[in-house]
Coordinates of C-alpha atoms in Angstrom, one line a residue:
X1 CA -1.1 50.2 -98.5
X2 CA -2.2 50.0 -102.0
X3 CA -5.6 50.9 -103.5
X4 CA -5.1 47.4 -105.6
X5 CA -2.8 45.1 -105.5
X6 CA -0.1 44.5 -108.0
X7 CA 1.1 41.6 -109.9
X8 CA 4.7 41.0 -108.8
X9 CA 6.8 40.1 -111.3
X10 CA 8.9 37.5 -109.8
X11 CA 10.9 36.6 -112.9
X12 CA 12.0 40.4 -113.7
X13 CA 13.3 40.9 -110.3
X14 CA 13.5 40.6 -106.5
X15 CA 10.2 41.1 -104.9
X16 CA 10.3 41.6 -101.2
X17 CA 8.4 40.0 -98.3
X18 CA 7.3 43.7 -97.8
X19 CA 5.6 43.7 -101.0
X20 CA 3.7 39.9 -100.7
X21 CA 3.0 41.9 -97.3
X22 CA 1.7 45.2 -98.8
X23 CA -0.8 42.3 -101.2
X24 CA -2.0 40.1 -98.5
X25 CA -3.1 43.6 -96.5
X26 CA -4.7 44.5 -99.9
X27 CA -7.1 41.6 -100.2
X28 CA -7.9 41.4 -96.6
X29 CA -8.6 44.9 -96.0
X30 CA -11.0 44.8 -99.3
X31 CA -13.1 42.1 -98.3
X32 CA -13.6 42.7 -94.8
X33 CA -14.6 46.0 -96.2
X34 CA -16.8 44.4 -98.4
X35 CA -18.3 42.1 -95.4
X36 CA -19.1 45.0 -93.6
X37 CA -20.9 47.1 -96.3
X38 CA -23.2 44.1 -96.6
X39 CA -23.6 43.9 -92.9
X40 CA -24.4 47.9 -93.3
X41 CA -26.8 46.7 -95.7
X42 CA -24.9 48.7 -98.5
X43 CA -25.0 44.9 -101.3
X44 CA -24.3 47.2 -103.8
X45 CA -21.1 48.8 -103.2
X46 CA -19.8 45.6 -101.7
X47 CA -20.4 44.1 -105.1
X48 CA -18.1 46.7 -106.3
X49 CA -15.4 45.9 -103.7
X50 CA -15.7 41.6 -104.9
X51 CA -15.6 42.9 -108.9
X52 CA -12.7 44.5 -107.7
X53 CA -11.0 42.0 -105.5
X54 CA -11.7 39.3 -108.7
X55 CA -9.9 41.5 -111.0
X56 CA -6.6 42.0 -109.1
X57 CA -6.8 37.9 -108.2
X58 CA -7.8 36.9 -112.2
X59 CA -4.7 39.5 -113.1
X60 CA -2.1 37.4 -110.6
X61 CA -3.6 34.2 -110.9
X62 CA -2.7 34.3 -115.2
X63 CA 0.3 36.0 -114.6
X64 CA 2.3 33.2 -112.3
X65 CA 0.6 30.5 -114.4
X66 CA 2.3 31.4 -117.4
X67 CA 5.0 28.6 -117.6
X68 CA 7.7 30.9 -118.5
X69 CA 7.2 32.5 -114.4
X70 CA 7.0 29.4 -113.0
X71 CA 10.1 28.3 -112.8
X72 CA 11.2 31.4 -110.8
X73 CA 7.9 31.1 -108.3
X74 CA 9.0 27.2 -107.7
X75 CA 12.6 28.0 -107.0
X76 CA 11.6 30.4 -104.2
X77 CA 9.6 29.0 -100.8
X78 CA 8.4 32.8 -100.3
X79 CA 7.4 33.2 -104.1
X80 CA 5.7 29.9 -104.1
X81 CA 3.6 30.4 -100.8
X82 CA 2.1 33.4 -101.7
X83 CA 1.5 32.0 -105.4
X84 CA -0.7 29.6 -103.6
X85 CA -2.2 31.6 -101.6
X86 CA -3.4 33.8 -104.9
X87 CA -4.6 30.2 -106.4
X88 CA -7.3 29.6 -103.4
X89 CA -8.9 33.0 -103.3
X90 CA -9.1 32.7 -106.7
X91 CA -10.5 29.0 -107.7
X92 CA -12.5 30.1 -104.3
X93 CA -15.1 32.7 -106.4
X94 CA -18.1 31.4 -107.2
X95 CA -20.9 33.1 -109.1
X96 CA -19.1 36.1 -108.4
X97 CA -21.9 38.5 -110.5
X98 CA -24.6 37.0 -108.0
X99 CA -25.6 39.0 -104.2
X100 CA -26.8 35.4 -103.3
X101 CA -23.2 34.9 -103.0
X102 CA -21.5 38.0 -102.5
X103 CA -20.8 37.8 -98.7
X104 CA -20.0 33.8 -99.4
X105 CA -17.1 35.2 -102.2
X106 CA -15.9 37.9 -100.0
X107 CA -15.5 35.6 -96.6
X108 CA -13.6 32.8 -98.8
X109 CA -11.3 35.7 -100.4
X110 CA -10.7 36.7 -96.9
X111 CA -10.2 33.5 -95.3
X112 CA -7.9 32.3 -98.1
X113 CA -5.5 34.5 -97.9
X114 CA -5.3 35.6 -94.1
X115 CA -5.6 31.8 -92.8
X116 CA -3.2 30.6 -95.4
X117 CA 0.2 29.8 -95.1
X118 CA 1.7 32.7 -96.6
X119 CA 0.7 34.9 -93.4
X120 CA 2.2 32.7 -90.9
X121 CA 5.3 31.7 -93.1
X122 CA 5.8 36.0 -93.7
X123 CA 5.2 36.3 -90.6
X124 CA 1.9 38.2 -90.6
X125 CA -0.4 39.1 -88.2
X126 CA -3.7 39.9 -88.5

């Protein structure tokens, strides 16, 4: 598993379900990390973990926008799924800089991308 995740680059060359895989793990690993450290009482390194998460998501989410990438991402069911997946963590964040909502930003990071589509259609289990 990866410390962070990466951006795959669809349109450069053949990314593998192993990889989407290895990202999905990423984000829900972080998060419910995240969750416990506030449940630990420990706000301040779970704020860390979110400022994290948000960076790796901001970093995906601009990359397969670019409309030179779509193309590649729209062509592919796999590609697509887990582009979507990226888009509702993402557009998800809210007030990301404020511990009001840190455990509220985590949860929806985690819930967006281990209940989405792209785990049951890669066939993953959490």
């Amino acid at each position: 598993m990866f410390n962070q995740s990466i951006v795959l680059e669809f349109d450069k060359r053949l990314v593998s379900e192993e990889e989407m895989i290895e990202n999905i793990d990423y984000y829900i690993s972080r998060s419910s990390e995240g969750m416990k450290l506030i449940s630990q009482g420990k706000q301040k390194e779970a704020m860390k973990i979110l400022k994290e998460i948000k960076t790796s998501l901001k970093k995906e989410y601009i990359y397969y926008n670019k409309e030179k990438i779509k193309p590649y991402i729209h062509r592919n069911n796999v590609y697509r799924t887990y582009q979507w997946g990226i888009v509702l963590a993402y557009s998800k964040l809210y007030k990301v800089y404020s511990y009001k909502y840190l455990y509220d930003n985590l949860f929806n990071v985690w819930d967006s991308i281990s209940n989405h589509d792209s785990c049951l259609f890669l066939g993953y289990r959490i």
